[in-house]
Tab-separated table of C-alpha atoms and ligand atoms in Angstrom:
chain	number	residue	atom	x	y	z
A	1	MET	CA	0.000	0.000	0.000
A	2	SER	CA	1.476	3.373	-0.981
A	3	GLN	CA	2.112	5.882	1.795
A	4	SER	CA	0.176	9.056	2.314
A	5	ARG	CA	1.453	12.511	1.446
A	6	GLU	CA	1.753	13.228	5.178
A	7	GLN	CA	3.864	10.108	5.754
A	8	LEU	CA	6.006	11.079	2.734
A	9	ALA	CA	6.497	14.589	4.129
A	10	ARG	CA	7.635	13.195	7.488
A	11	GLN	CA	9.983	10.737	5.783
A	12	LEU	CA	11.549	13.518	3.719
A	13	ALA	CA	11.839	15.762	6.769
A	14	GLU	CA	13.696	12.997	8.631
A	15	ALA	CA	16.109	12.517	5.725
A	16	VAL	CA	16.783	16.261	5.511
A	17	ALA	CA	17.263	16.549	9.281
A	18	GLU	CA	19.741	13.662	9.175
A	19	ALA	CA	21.700	15.359	6.389
A	20	LEU	CA	21.819	18.669	8.231
A	21	ARG	CA	22.942	16.994	11.465
A	22	ALA	CA	25.697	15.142	9.593
A	23	ASP	CA	27.030	18.338	8.033
A	24	LEU	CA	26.717	20.350	11.228
A	25	ALA	CA	28.905	17.763	12.939
A	26	GLU	CA	31.626	18.762	10.458
A	27	ARG	CA	31.089	22.467	9.832
A	28	GLU	CA	29.894	25.566	11.632
A	29	ARG	CA	26.900	26.238	9.385
A	30	ALA	CA	24.778	24.225	6.969
A	31	LEU	CA	22.708	25.417	4.015
A	32	LEU	CA	19.307	24.064	3.041
A	33	VAL	CA	17.876	24.948	-0.383
A	34	VAL	CA	14.128	24.439	-0.727
A	35	SER	CA	11.596	24.866	-3.507
A	36	GLY	CA	8.299	26.676	-3.377
A	37	GLY	CA	4.887	25.786	-4.769
A	38	SER	CA	2.189	23.874	-2.897
A	39	THR	CA	3.731	20.420	-2.463
A	40	PRO	CA	6.307	21.339	0.200
A	41	VAL	CA	3.891	22.619	2.895
A	42	PRO	CA	3.528	19.379	4.936
A	43	PHE	CA	7.262	18.750	4.547
A	44	PHE	CA	8.087	22.264	5.768
A	45	GLU	CA	5.826	21.823	8.782
A	46	ALA	CA	7.306	18.422	9.673
A	47	LEU	CA	10.880	19.701	9.333
A	48	ALA	CA	10.201	22.902	11.286
A	49	ALA	CA	9.232	20.872	14.357
A	50	MET	CA	12.432	18.847	14.394
A	51	ASP	CA	15.116	19.225	17.051
A	52	LEU	CA	18.136	20.608	15.183
A	53	PRO	CA	20.772	23.310	15.925
A	54	TRP	CA	18.670	25.593	13.765
A	55	SER	CA	20.625	28.721	14.688
A	56	ARG	CA	23.465	27.254	12.601
A	57	VAL	CA	21.258	26.599	9.553
A	58	ASP	CA	20.739	28.943	6.597
A	59	VAL	CA	17.690	28.381	4.408
A	60	THR	CA	17.317	29.738	0.900
A	61	LEU	CA	15.168	29.049	-2.153
A	62	ALA	CA	15.836	27.245	-5.414
A	63	ASP	CA	13.801	29.920	-7.127
A	64	GLU	CA	11.442	32.802	-6.473
A	65	ARG	CA	8.807	34.830	-8.138
A	66	TRP	CA	9.883	38.483	-8.382
A	67	VAL	CA	7.130	39.728	-6.115
A	68	ALA	CA	6.931	41.384	-2.699
A	69	GLU	CA	7.383	38.978	0.217
A	70	ASP	CA	3.793	39.596	1.311
A	71	ALA	CA	2.403	38.667	-2.113
A	72	ASP	CA	0.215	35.545	-2.180
A	73	ASP	CA	2.536	33.787	-4.660
A	74	SER	CA	5.805	34.628	-2.883
A	75	ASN	CA	7.888	31.563	-2.067
A	76	ALA	CA	9.528	33.562	0.715
A	77	ARG	CA	6.094	34.085	2.243
A	78	LEU	CA	5.423	30.327	1.976
A	79	VAL	CA	8.730	29.433	3.661
A	80	ARG	CA	8.329	32.009	6.419
A	81	ALA	CA	4.765	30.805	7.096
A	82	HIS	CA	5.430	27.051	7.154
A	83	LEU	CA	9.139	26.372	7.689
A	84	MET	CA	10.531	29.319	9.658
A	85	GLN	CA	8.276	28.403	12.591
A	86	GLY	CA	8.698	26.625	15.919
A	87	PRO	CA	12.264	25.361	16.462
A	88	ALA	CA	13.157	26.225	12.856
A	89	ALA	CA	12.399	29.906	13.495
A	90	ALA	CA	15.966	30.086	14.867
A	91	ALA	CA	17.344	29.391	11.376
A	92	THR	CA	18.309	32.213	9.007
A	93	PHE	CA	16.173	32.633	5.903
A	94	VAL	CA	17.958	34.181	2.913
A	95	PRO	CA	15.462	35.427	0.295
A	96	LEU	CA	16.086	35.587	-3.437
A	97	THR	CA	14.498	38.984	-4.094
A	98	SER	CA	15.721	42.553	-3.601
A	99	ALA	CA	14.198	46.036	-3.818
A	100	ALA	CA	15.092	46.170	-7.520
A	101	ALA	CA	12.101	46.503	-9.857
A	102	THR	CA	13.107	43.492	-11.955
A	103	PRO	CA	15.079	40.279	-11.415
A	104	GLU	CA	17.528	41.417	-14.090
A	105	GLU	CA	18.369	44.431	-11.943
A	106	GLY	CA	18.449	42.310	-8.782
A	107	VAL	CA	20.636	39.336	-9.760
A	108	THR	CA	23.935	40.975	-8.747
A	109	GLU	CA	22.759	41.792	-5.228
A	110	VAL	CA	21.165	38.361	-4.792
A	111	SER	CA	24.273	36.636	-6.125
A	112	GLU	CA	26.466	38.510	-3.647
A	113	ARG	CA	24.064	37.586	-0.836
A	114	LEU	CA	24.247	33.908	-1.758
A	115	ALA	CA	28.046	34.015	-2.038
A	116	ALA	CA	28.234	34.616	1.723
A	117	LEU	CA	26.528	31.278	2.456
A	118	THR	CA	28.153	27.885	3.075
A	119	TRP	CA	28.335	26.114	-0.283
A	120	PRO	CA	27.951	23.299	-1.208
A	121	ALA	CA	24.482	23.214	0.292
A	122	SER	CA	23.778	20.232	2.513
A	123	VAL	CA	20.518	19.468	0.781
A	124	VAL	CA	18.571	20.711	-2.231
A	125	ILE	CA	14.857	19.954	-2.320
A	126	LEU	CA	13.444	20.081	-5.839
A	127	GLY	CA	9.841	20.101	-6.936
A	128	MET	CA	8.569	19.544	-10.450
A	129	GLY	CA	5.769	20.960	-12.508
A	130	GLY	CA	3.570	19.038	-14.936
A	131	ASP	CA	5.721	20.469	-17.760
A	132	GLY	CA	8.843	18.928	-16.262
A	133	HIS	CA	10.225	22.211	-14.928
A	134	THR	CA	12.122	22.306	-11.670
A	135	ALA	CA	13.100	25.419	-9.736
A	136	SER	CA	12.402	28.013	-12.432
A	137	LEU	CA	14.023	26.047	-15.220
A	138	PHE	CA	11.028	26.092	-17.547
A	139	PRO	CA	10.871	24.467	-20.991
A	140	ASP	CA	9.301	27.612	-22.496
A	141	SER	CA	11.688	30.063	-20.877
A	142	GLN	CA	13.966	32.019	-23.192
A	143	GLU	CA	16.650	31.889	-20.480
A	144	LEU	CA	16.567	28.100	-20.038
A	145	GLY	CA	19.735	27.550	-22.050
A	146	LEU	CA	21.578	30.138	-19.965
A	147	ALA	CA	20.244	28.722	-16.691
A	148	LEU	CA	21.411	25.238	-17.718
A	149	SER	CA	24.910	26.365	-18.760
A	150	THR	CA	26.026	29.421	-16.805
A	151	ALA	CA	28.480	29.322	-13.896
A	152	ASP	CA	26.594	32.265	-12.374
A	153	SER	CA	24.649	31.373	-9.240
A	154	VAL	CA	21.330	32.985	-10.215
A	155	VAL	CA	19.515	33.816	-13.433
A	156	ALA	CA	16.588	36.135	-14.120
A	157	VAL	CA	13.869	34.183	-15.904
A	158	ARG	CA	10.873	35.267	-17.966
A	159	THR	CA	8.457	32.572	-19.033
A	160	PRO	CA	5.304	32.868	-21.170
A	161	SER	CA	3.566	30.238	-19.027
A	162	GLN	CA	4.219	32.129	-15.796
A	163	PRO	CA	2.539	35.409	-14.754
A	164	GLN	CA	5.548	36.728	-12.848
A	165	PRO	CA	9.203	37.236	-13.755
A	166	ARG	CA	11.357	34.952	-11.656
A	167	ILE	CA	14.858	34.392	-10.387
A	168	THR	CA	16.284	30.891	-10.176
A	169	LEU	CA	19.418	29.220	-8.962
A	170	SER	CA	21.301	28.037	-12.002
A	171	ALA	CA	21.653	24.319	-12.687
A	172	ASP	CA	25.338	24.659	-11.833
A	173	ARG	CA	24.561	26.135	-8.412
A	174	LEU	CA	21.808	23.606	-7.735
A	175	HIS	CA	24.248	20.822	-8.583
A	176	ARG	CA	26.682	22.102	-5.910
A	177	CYS	CA	25.262	19.792	-3.315
A	178	PRO	CA	25.829	16.122	-2.460
A	179	ARG	CA	22.163	15.480	-1.784
A	180	HIS	CA	19.202	16.211	-4.044
A	181	PHE	CA	15.685	15.196	-3.101
A	182	LEU	CA	12.785	15.411	-5.560
A	183	HIS	CA	9.455	15.891	-3.770
A	184	ILE	CA	6.445	15.269	-5.970
A	185	THR	CA	2.928	13.914	-5.548
A	186	GLY	CA	0.139	12.648	-7.769
A	187	GLU	CA	-0.157	10.384	-10.778
A	188	GLU	CA	0.416	13.173	-13.338
A	189	LYS	CA	3.859	13.992	-11.964
A	190	ARG	CA	4.713	10.309	-11.703
A	191	THR	CA	3.940	9.991	-15.417
A	192	VAL	CA	5.995	13.080	-16.282
A	193	LEU	CA	8.924	11.749	-14.266
A	194	GLY	CA	8.646	8.440	-16.114
A	195	ARG	CA	8.837	10.299	-19.444
A	196	ALA	CA	11.817	12.295	-18.162
A	197	LEU	CA	13.639	9.125	-17.126
A	198	ALA	CA	12.976	7.593	-20.552
A	199	GLY	CA	14.549	10.411	-22.583
A	200	ASP	CA	17.487	12.838	-22.672
A	201	ASP	CA	16.237	16.157	-24.092
A	202	THR	CA	16.774	18.422	-21.072
A	203	ARG	CA	15.364	21.450	-22.897
A	204	ALA	CA	12.028	19.615	-23.232
A	205	LEU	CA	11.914	18.381	-19.623
A	206	PRO	CA	14.410	20.366	-17.506
A	207	ILE	CA	14.106	18.003	-14.517
A	208	ARG	CA	16.379	15.795	-16.627
A	209	ALA	CA	19.290	18.027	-15.578
A	210	PHE	CA	19.092	16.310	-12.183
A	211	LEU	CA	18.317	12.694	-13.081
A	212	ALA	CA	21.866	11.639	-13.967
A	213	GLY	CA	23.216	12.116	-10.462
A	214	PRO	CA	22.129	10.724	-7.102
A	215	LEU	CA	18.532	11.867	-6.572
A	216	GLY	CA	16.251	10.787	-3.774
A	217	ILE	CA	12.749	10.594	-5.235
A	218	TYR	CA	9.970	11.167	-2.723
A	219	TRP	CA	6.596	10.454	-4.328
A	220	ALA	CA	3.146	9.666	-3.012
A	221	PRO	CA	-0.147	9.379	-4.895
B	301	6PG	O1	8.424	28.527	-7.453
B	301	6PG	C1	7.934	27.420	-7.655
B	301	6PG	O2	6.766	27.223	-8.056
B	301	6PG	C2	8.719	26.174	-7.371
B	301	6PG	O3	9.972	26.357	-6.980
B	301	6PG	C3	8.527	25.242	-8.516
B	301	6PG	O4	9.656	24.758	-9.142
B	301	6PG	C4	7.701	24.099	-7.961
B	301	6PG	O5	8.553	23.168	-7.307
B	301	6PG	C5	6.915	23.421	-9.043
B	301	6PG	O6	6.247	24.420	-9.795
B	301	6PG	C6	5.892	22.458	-8.439
B	301	6PG	O7	4.943	23.235	-7.751
B	301	6PG	P1	3.723	22.531	-6.942
B	301	6PG	O8	4.354	21.893	-5.749
B	301	6PG	O9	2.832	23.667	-6.579
B	301	6PG	O10	3.116	21.527	-7.896
């Protein structure tokens, strides 16, 4: 019998907590990179309640919509509401937006902010859309090729399928981590992942940029 989404969230939270503890035994600070969207909420809430040296943990995003932090579709708002709570409130959240009007104008400041963190990240949590995007690496984005190839840490992204301009960690920066976990739910995403595993055109299904390496896949119906 397949597990529930709540059980999956707890299982993922335990794996992430274990990874953070392992790294914090070796280094002063540890970095957790999370994705936004709707799937992560039960995972965020399970992780937030865990007993960790949270004051030594930095949390940032794999991508962000270029909106104010109090906007309904802000990933920063989602993380502050569901992860930066309880014990995890002692962690440091590092947002991916700035006061600049556009992500193109903000990438330098955000890149400098990220440079001060402890890379490689301990863990990267990826989500996936029904179009096979992950972070803000979208198939229909004109910046996809850049985001897949640049050594820069962040890329401004404009995508016809998305209402807001975005900023995303580049594939290179997302790869700078020994642990990647893909957190997806539902039959549609299971089917998309199956298609991604069966092919090699990363521009068509950008999640493919992360399937060649070690990837923990956390899926529930
Ligand atoms: O900013 C975002 O939306 C996320 O970072 C994005 O990459 C997300 O992981 C997928 O779009 C899946 O979103 P759902 O969990 O809402 O299906």
